[in-house]
Short mmCIF file of C-alpha atoms and ligand atoms in Angstrom, two decimals:
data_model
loop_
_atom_site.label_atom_id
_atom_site.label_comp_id
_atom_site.label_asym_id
_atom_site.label_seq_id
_atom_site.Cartn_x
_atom_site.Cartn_y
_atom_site.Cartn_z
CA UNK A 111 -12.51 8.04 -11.23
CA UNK A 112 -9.36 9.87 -11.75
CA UNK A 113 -9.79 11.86 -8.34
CA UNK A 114 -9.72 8.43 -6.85
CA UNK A 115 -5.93 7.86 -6.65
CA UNK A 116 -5.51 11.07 -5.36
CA UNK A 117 -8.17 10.70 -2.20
CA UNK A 118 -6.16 7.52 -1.45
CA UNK A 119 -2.75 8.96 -0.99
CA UNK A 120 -4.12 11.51 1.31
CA UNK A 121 -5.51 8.67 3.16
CA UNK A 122 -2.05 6.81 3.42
CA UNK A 123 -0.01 9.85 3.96
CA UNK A 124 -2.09 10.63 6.90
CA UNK A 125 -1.83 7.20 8.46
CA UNK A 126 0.39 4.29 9.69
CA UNK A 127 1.38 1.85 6.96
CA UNK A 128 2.12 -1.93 7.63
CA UNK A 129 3.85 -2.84 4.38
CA UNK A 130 3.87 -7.20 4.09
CA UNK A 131 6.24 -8.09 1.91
CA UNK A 132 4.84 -11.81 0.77
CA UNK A 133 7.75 -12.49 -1.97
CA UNK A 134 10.02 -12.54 1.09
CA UNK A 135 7.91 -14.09 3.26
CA UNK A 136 7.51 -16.93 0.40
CA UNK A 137 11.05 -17.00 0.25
CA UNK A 138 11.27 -17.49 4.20
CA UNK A 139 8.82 -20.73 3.75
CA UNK A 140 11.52 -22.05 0.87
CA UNK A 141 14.92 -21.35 2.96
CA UNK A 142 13.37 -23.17 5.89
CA UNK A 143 11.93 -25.80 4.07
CA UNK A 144 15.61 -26.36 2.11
CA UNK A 145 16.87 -26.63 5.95
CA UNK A 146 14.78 -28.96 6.82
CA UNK A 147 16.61 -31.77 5.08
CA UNK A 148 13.45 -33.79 3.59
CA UNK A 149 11.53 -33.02 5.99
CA UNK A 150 7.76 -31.64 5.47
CA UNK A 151 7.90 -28.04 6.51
CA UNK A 152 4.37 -26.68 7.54
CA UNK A 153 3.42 -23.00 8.98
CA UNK A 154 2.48 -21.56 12.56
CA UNK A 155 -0.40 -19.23 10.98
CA UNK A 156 -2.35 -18.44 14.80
CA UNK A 157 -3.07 -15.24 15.92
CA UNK A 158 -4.20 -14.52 12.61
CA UNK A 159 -0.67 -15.05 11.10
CA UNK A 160 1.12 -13.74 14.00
CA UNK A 161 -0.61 -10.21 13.39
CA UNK A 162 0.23 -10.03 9.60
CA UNK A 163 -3.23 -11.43 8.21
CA UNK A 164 -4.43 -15.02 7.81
CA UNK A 165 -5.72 -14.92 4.23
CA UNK A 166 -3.04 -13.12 2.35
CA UNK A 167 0.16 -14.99 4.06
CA UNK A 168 -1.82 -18.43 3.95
CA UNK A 169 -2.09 -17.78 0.01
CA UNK A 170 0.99 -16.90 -0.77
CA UNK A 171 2.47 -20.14 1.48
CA UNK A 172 0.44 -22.52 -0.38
CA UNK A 173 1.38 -20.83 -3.62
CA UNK A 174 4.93 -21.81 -2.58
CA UNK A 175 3.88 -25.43 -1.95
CA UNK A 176 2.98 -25.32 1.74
CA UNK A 177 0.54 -28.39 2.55
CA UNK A 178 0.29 -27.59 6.58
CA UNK A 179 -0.63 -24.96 8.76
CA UNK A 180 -0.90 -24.55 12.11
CA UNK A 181 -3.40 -22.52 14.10
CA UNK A 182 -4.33 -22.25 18.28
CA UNK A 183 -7.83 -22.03 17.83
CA UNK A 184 -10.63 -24.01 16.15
CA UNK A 185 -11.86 -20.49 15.58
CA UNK A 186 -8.95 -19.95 13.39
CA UNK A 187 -9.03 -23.51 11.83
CA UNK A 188 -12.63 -22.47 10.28
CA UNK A 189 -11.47 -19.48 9.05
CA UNK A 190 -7.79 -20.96 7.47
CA UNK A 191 -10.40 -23.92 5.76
CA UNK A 192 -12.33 -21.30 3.73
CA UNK A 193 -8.91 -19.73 2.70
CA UNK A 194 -7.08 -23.12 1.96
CA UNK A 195 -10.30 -25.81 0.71
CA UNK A 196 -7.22 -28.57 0.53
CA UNK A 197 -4.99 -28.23 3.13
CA UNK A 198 -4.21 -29.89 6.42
CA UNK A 199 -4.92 -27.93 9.33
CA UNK A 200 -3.81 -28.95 12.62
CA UNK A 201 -5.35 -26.59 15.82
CA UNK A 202 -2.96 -26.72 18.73
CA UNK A 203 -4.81 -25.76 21.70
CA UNK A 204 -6.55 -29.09 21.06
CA UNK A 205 -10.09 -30.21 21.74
CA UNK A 206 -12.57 -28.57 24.21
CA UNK A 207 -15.85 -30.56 25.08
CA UNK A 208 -17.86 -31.65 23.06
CA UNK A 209 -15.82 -29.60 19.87
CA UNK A 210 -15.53 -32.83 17.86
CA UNK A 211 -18.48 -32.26 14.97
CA UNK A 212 -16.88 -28.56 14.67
CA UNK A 213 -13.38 -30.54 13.73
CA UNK A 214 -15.01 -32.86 11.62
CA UNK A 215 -16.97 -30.36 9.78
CA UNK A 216 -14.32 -28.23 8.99
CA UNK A 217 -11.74 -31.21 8.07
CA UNK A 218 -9.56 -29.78 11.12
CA UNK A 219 -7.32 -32.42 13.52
CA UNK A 220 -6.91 -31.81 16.86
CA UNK A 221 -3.82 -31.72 18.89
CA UNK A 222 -5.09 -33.91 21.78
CA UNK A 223 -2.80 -33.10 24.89
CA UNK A 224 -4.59 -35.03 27.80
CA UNK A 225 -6.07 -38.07 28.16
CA UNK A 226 -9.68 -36.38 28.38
CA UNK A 227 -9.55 -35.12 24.86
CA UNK A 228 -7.51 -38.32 23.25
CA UNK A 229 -10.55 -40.10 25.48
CA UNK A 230 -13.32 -37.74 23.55
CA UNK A 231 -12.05 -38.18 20.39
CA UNK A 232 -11.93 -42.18 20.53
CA UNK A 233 -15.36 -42.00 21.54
CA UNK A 234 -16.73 -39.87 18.81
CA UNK A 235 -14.84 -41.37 16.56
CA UNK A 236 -16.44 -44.85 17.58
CA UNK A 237 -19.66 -43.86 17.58
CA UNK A 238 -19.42 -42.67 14.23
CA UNK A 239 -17.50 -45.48 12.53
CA UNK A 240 -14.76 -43.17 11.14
CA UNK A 241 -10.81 -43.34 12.11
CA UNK A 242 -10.87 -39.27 12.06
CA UNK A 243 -6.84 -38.10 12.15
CA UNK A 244 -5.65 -36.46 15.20
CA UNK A 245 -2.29 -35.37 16.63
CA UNK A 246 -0.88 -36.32 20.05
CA UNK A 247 0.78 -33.53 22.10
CA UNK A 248 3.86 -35.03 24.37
CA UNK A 249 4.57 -33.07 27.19
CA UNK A 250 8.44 -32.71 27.40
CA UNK A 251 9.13 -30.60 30.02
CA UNK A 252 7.12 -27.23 29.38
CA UNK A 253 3.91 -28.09 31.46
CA UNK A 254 1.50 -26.20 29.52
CA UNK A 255 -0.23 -29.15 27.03
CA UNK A 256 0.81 -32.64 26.32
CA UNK A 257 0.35 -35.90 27.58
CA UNK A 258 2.70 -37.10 30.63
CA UNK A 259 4.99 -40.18 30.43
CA UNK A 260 2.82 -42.18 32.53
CA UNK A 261 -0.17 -41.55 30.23
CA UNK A 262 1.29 -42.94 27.54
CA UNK A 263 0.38 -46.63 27.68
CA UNK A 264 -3.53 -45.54 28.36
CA UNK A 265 -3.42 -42.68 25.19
CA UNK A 266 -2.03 -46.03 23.48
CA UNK A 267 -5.00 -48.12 23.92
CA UNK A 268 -6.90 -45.10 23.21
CA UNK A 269 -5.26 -44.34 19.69
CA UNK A 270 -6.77 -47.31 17.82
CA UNK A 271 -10.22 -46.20 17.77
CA UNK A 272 -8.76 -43.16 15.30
CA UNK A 273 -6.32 -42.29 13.41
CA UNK A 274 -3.12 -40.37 15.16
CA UNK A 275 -1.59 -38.61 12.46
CA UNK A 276 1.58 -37.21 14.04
CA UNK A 277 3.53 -36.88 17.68
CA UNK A 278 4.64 -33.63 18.47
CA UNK A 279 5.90 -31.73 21.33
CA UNK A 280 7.78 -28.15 21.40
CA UNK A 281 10.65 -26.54 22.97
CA UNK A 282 10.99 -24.67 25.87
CA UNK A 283 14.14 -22.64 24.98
CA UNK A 284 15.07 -23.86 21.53
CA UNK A 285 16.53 -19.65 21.50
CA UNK A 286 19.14 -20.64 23.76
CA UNK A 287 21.03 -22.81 21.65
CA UNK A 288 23.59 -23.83 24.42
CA UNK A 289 20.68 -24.95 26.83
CA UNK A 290 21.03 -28.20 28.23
CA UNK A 291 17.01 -28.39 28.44
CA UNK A 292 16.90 -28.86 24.52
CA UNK A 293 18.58 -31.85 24.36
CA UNK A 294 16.57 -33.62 27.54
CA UNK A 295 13.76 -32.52 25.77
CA UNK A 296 14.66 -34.53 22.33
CA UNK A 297 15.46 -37.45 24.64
CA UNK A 298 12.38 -37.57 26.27
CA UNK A 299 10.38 -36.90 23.02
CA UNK A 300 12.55 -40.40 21.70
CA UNK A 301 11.33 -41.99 24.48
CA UNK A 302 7.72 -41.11 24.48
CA UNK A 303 7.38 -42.07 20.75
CA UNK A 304 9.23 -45.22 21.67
CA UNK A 305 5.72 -46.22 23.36
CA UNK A 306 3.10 -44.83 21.06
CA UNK A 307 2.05 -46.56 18.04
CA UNK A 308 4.38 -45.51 15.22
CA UNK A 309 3.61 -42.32 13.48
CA UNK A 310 5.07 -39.35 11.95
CA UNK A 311 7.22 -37.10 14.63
CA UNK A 312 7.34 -33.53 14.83
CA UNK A 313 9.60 -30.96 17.51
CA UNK A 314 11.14 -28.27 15.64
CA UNK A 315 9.42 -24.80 15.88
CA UNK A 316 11.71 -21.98 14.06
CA UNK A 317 14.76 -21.66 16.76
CA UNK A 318 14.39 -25.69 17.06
CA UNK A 319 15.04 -25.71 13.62
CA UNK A 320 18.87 -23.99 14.01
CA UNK A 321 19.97 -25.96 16.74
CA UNK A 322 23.31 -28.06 15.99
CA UNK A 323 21.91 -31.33 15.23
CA UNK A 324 18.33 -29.59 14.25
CA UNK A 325 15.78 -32.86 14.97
CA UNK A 326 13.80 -31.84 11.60
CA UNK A 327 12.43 -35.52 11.99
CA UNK A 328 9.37 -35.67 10.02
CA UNK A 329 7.90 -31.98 10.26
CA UNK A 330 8.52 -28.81 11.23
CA UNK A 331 6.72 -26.18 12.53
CA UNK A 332 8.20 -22.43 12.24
CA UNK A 333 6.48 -19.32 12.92
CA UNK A 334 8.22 -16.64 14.20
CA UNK A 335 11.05 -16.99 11.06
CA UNK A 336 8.13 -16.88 8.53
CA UNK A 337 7.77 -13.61 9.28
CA UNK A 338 11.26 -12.08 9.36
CA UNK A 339 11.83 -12.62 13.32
CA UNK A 340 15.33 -13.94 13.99
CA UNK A 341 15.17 -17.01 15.15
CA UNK A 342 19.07 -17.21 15.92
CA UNK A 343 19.16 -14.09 18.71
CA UNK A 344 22.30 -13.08 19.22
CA UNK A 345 23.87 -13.87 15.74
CA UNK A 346 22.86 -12.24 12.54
CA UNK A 347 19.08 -12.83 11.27
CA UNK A 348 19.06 -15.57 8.48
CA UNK A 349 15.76 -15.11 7.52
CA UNK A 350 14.67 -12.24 4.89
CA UNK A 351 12.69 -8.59 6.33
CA UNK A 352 8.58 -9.16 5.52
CA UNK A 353 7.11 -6.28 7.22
CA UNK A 354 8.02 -2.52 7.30
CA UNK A 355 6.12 -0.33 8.96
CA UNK A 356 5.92 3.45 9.14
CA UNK A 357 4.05 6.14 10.23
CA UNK A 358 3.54 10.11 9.85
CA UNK A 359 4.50 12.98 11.43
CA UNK A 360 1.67 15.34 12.78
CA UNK A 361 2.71 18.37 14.13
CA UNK A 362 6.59 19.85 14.91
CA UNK A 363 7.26 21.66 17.78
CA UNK A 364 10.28 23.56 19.73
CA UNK A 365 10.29 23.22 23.34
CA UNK A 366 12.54 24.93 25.72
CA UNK A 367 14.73 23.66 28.30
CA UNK A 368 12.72 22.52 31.46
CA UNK A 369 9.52 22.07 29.50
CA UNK A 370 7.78 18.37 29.81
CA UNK A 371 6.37 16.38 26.95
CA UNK A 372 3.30 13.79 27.24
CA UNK A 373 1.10 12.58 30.04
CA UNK A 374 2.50 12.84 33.73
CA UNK A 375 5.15 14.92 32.75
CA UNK A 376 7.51 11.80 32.43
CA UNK A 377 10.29 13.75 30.51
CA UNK A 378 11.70 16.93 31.21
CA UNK A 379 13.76 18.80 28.04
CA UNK A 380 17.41 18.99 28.88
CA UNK A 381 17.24 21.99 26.59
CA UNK A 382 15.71 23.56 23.79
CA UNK A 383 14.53 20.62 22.03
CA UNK A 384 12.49 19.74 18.50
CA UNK A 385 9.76 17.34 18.82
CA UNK A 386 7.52 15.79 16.82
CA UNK A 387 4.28 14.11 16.88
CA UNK A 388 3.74 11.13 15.44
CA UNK A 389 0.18 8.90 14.69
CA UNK A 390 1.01 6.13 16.22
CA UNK A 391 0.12 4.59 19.91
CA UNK A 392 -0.65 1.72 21.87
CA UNK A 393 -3.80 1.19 20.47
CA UNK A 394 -1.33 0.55 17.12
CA UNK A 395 0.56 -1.37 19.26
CA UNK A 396 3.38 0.74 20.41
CA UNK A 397 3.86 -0.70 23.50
CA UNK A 398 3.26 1.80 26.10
CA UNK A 399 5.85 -0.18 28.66
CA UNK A 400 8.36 0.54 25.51
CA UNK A 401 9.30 3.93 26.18
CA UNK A 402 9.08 3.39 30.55
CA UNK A 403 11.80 1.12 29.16
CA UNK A 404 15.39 0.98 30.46
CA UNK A 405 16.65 1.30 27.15
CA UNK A 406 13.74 3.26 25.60
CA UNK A 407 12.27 2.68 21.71
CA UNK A 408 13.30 4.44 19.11
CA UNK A 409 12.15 5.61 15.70
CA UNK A 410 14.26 6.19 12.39
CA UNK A 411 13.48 9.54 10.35
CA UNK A 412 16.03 11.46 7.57
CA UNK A 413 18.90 9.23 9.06
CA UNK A 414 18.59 9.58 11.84
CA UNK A 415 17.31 7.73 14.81
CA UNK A 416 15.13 9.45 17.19
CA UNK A 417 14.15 8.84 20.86
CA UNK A 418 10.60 8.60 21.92
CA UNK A 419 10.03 10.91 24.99
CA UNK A 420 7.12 11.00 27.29
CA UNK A 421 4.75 8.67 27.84
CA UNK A 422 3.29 6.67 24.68
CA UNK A 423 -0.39 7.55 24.30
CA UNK A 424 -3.19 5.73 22.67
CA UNK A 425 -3.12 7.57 19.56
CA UNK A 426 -0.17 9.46 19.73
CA UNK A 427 3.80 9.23 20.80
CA UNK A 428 5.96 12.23 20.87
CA UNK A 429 9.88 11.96 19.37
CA UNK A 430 12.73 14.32 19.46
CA UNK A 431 14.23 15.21 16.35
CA UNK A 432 16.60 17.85 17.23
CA UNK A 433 19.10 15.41 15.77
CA UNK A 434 18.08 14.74 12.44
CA UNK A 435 17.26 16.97 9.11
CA UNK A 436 13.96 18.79 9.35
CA UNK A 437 11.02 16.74 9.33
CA UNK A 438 7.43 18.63 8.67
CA UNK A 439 4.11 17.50 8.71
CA UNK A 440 3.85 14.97 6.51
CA UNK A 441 6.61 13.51 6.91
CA UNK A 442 7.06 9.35 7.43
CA UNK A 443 8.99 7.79 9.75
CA UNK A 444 10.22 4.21 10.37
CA UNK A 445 8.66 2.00 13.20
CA UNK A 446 9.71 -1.10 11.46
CA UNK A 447 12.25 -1.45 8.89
CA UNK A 448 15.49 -1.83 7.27
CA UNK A 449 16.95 0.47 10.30
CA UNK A 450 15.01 -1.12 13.18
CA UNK A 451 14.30 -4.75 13.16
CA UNK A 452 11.54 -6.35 15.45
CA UNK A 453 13.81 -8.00 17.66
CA UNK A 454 15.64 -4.45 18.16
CA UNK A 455 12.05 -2.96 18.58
CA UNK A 456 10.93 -5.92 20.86
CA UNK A 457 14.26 -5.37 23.00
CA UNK A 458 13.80 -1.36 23.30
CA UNK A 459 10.09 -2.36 24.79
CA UNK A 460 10.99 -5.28 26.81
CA UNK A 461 9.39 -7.53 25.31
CA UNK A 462 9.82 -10.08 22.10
CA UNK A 463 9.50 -10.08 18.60
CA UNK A 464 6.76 -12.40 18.97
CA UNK A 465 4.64 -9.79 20.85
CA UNK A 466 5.48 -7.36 18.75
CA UNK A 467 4.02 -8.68 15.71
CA UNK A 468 0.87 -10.19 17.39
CA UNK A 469 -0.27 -6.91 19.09
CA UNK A 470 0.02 -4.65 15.48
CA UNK A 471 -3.02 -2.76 15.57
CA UNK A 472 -6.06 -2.77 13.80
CA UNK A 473 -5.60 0.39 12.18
CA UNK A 474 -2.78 0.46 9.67
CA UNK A 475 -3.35 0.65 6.13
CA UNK A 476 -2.26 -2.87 5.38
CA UNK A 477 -0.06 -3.49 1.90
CA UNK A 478 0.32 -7.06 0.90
CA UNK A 479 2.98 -6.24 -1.71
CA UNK A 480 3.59 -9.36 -4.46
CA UNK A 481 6.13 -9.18 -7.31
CA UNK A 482 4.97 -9.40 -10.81
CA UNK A 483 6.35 -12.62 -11.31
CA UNK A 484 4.50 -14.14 -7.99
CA UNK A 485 1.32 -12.67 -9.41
CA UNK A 486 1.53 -14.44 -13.04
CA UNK A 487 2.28 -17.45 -11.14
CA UNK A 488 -0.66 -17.56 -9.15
CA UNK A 489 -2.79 -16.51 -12.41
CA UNK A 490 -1.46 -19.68 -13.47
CA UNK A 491 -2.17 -21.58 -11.14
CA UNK A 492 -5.62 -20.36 -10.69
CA UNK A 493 -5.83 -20.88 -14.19
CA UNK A 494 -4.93 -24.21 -14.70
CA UNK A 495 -7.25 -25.19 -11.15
CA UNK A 496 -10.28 -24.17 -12.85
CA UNK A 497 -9.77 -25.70 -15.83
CA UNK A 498 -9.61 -28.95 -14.33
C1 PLP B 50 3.65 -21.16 18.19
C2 PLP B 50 4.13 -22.56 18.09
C3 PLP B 50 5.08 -22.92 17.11
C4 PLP B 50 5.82 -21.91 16.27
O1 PLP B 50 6.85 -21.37 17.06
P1 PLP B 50 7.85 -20.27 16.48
O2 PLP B 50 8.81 -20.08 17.60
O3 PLP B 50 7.03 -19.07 16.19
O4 PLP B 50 8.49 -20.83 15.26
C5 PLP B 50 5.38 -24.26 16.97
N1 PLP B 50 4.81 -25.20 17.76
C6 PLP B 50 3.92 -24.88 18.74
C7 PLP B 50 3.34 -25.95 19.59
C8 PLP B 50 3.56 -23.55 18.94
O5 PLP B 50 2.70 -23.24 19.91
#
């Protein structure tokens, strides 16, 4: 027992660490739900969280008094019900044939975004005598899912054999604050609700939900923000840091002027030059593109920050750290952190924030990190369930 501890910290020295901090994600969940002026404020949980882990974010967000998630796949729905037995679970990518017992058994709603699927669902809902909830996807100008403006009237007639629970359609650049398309798209949404049967509304994903006349309306539906990503580019990050992630160095090494480092001898040293290998690739999610980037990705060790050079491999990336203090084997550095935020990550790869988080790899020791007081609270409540 005692040589336990020990065996673990070798492990987690010698390994990348994705650190999830779930107080401030909590605390994310409150701020945006204070925004949202009254009203409901759900979560975008898909892609298993957006890469941070289903079960541990879904808890803590229902611990804070989230009621409803969001999810792409009915495959993620069934997972999300065994996590939260009460909650309501909508699953975005809506209905494919025939899917309908799978929602029902599992207590998930569909978002129906074509007359096919609002067409399937009246019919099983008919045939079994039930007015099972569903949501209605309105297209608004993205072309991806969502009923048209001239399939309104028919999804109308449609909607009284079960039970539409809430109109919804989503932003195409609700980033871009000063885009004309947001506004169009809030008109069009007005109108489209105008002609369905009257039911709660919902447009706001996290960027949608800082616009200048934010239309909370009856629900919103951030993601991204939840988990520390900015959803104001450009201007400073109102949301709270949830993950940090770091890795270790493997080997140093001092290479002289004209020497190459990684595959394909992509970089050339200007001149003798200290590099050092770290455990971390794009199997981890390091974006290989990231360092054939104009800008190039970066990692932050003993203050300073250090340039990746070469190629990234699957396992492995290569840094020079002639710049900053000696680092040895052993030694952590920062992927993801106070010093480099996703977005500045996401922007050194050229890519976003939101792919950043959804391709974190498989292989990180994962540390869901709760304060004592969360931790009491959710004794509590745990508590006080089963003694009901
Ligand atoms: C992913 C998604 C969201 C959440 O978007 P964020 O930008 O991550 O806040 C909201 N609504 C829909 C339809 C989505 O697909």
């Amino acid at each position: 027992m005692p040589d336990e501890p020990a065996a673990d910290d070798a492990r987690a020295t010698g390994q990348a660490i994705l650190r999830v901090d779930l107080d401030a994600l909590a605390e994310n969940w409150r701020r945006l739900a204070d925004r949202a002026e009254g009203a409901e404020c759900a979560a975008v949980v898909k892609a298993d969280a957006y890469g941070l882990g289903i079960a541990p974010v879904a808890r803590a967000l229902l611990e804070e008094g989230c009621e409803t998630f969001f999810v792409a796949h009915l495959s993620e729905g069934e997972i999300l019900r065994q996590i939260a037995p009460e909650a309501r679970i909508f699953v975005l990518n809506g209905l494919a044939p025939e899917a309908c017992p799978l929602f029902v058994a599992s207590r998930l709603i569909p978002v129906l975004g074509s007359l096919p699927e609002i067409s399937e669902w009246a019919d099983f809902c008919r045939e079994e005598g039930a007015l099972h909830p569903a949501a209605i996807h309105i297209d608004t100008g993205m072309n991806r899912l969502g009923l048209g403006m001239s399939d309104l009237r028919r999804a109308s007639d449609l909607m009284t054999a079960f039970s539409p629970v809430l109109a919804m359609s989503h932003f195409i650049s609700a980033e871009d604050m000063s885009a004309p398309r947001n506004r169009l798209q809030i008109e069009r949404f007005e109108q489209a609700c105008a002609e369905l049967p009257p039911m709660p509304a919902s447009l706001c994903n996290s960027s949608g939900m800082f616009l200048e006349e934010a239309p909370f309306l009856d629900l919103c539906r951030p993601g991204y923000a939840l988990y520390g990503g900015n959803p104001t580019p450009g201007n400073d990050n109102p949301m709270r840091r949830v993950i940090d992630l770091s890795t270790n160095v493997l080997q140093v090494r001092d290479v002289a002027a004209g020497e190459t480092a990684g595959y394909n001898a992509r970089w050339t040293a200007p001149s003798r030059r200290r590099l050092a290998t770290i455990n971390l690739g794009y199997a981890d999610g390091f974006l290989r593109s990231g360092a054939e980037g104009p800008l190039g990705v970066d990692v932050f060790a003993a203050g300073h920050y250090c340039p990746v050079v070469g190629r990234i491999s699957m396992d492995l990336a290569i840094v020079d750290i002639s710049e900053t203090a000696p680092l040895k084997r052993g030694d952590r550095v920062e992927v993801l952190g106070p010093q480099i935020s996703i977005d500045e990550l996401a922007a050194q790869s050229g890519t976003i924030g939101y792919e950043i988080l959804t391709r974190l790899g498989p292989r990180f020791r994962r540390e869901y990190v709760r304060s004592a007081e969360n931790i009491a609270r959710q004794d509590d409540i745990e508590a006080s369930s089963s003694s009901e």
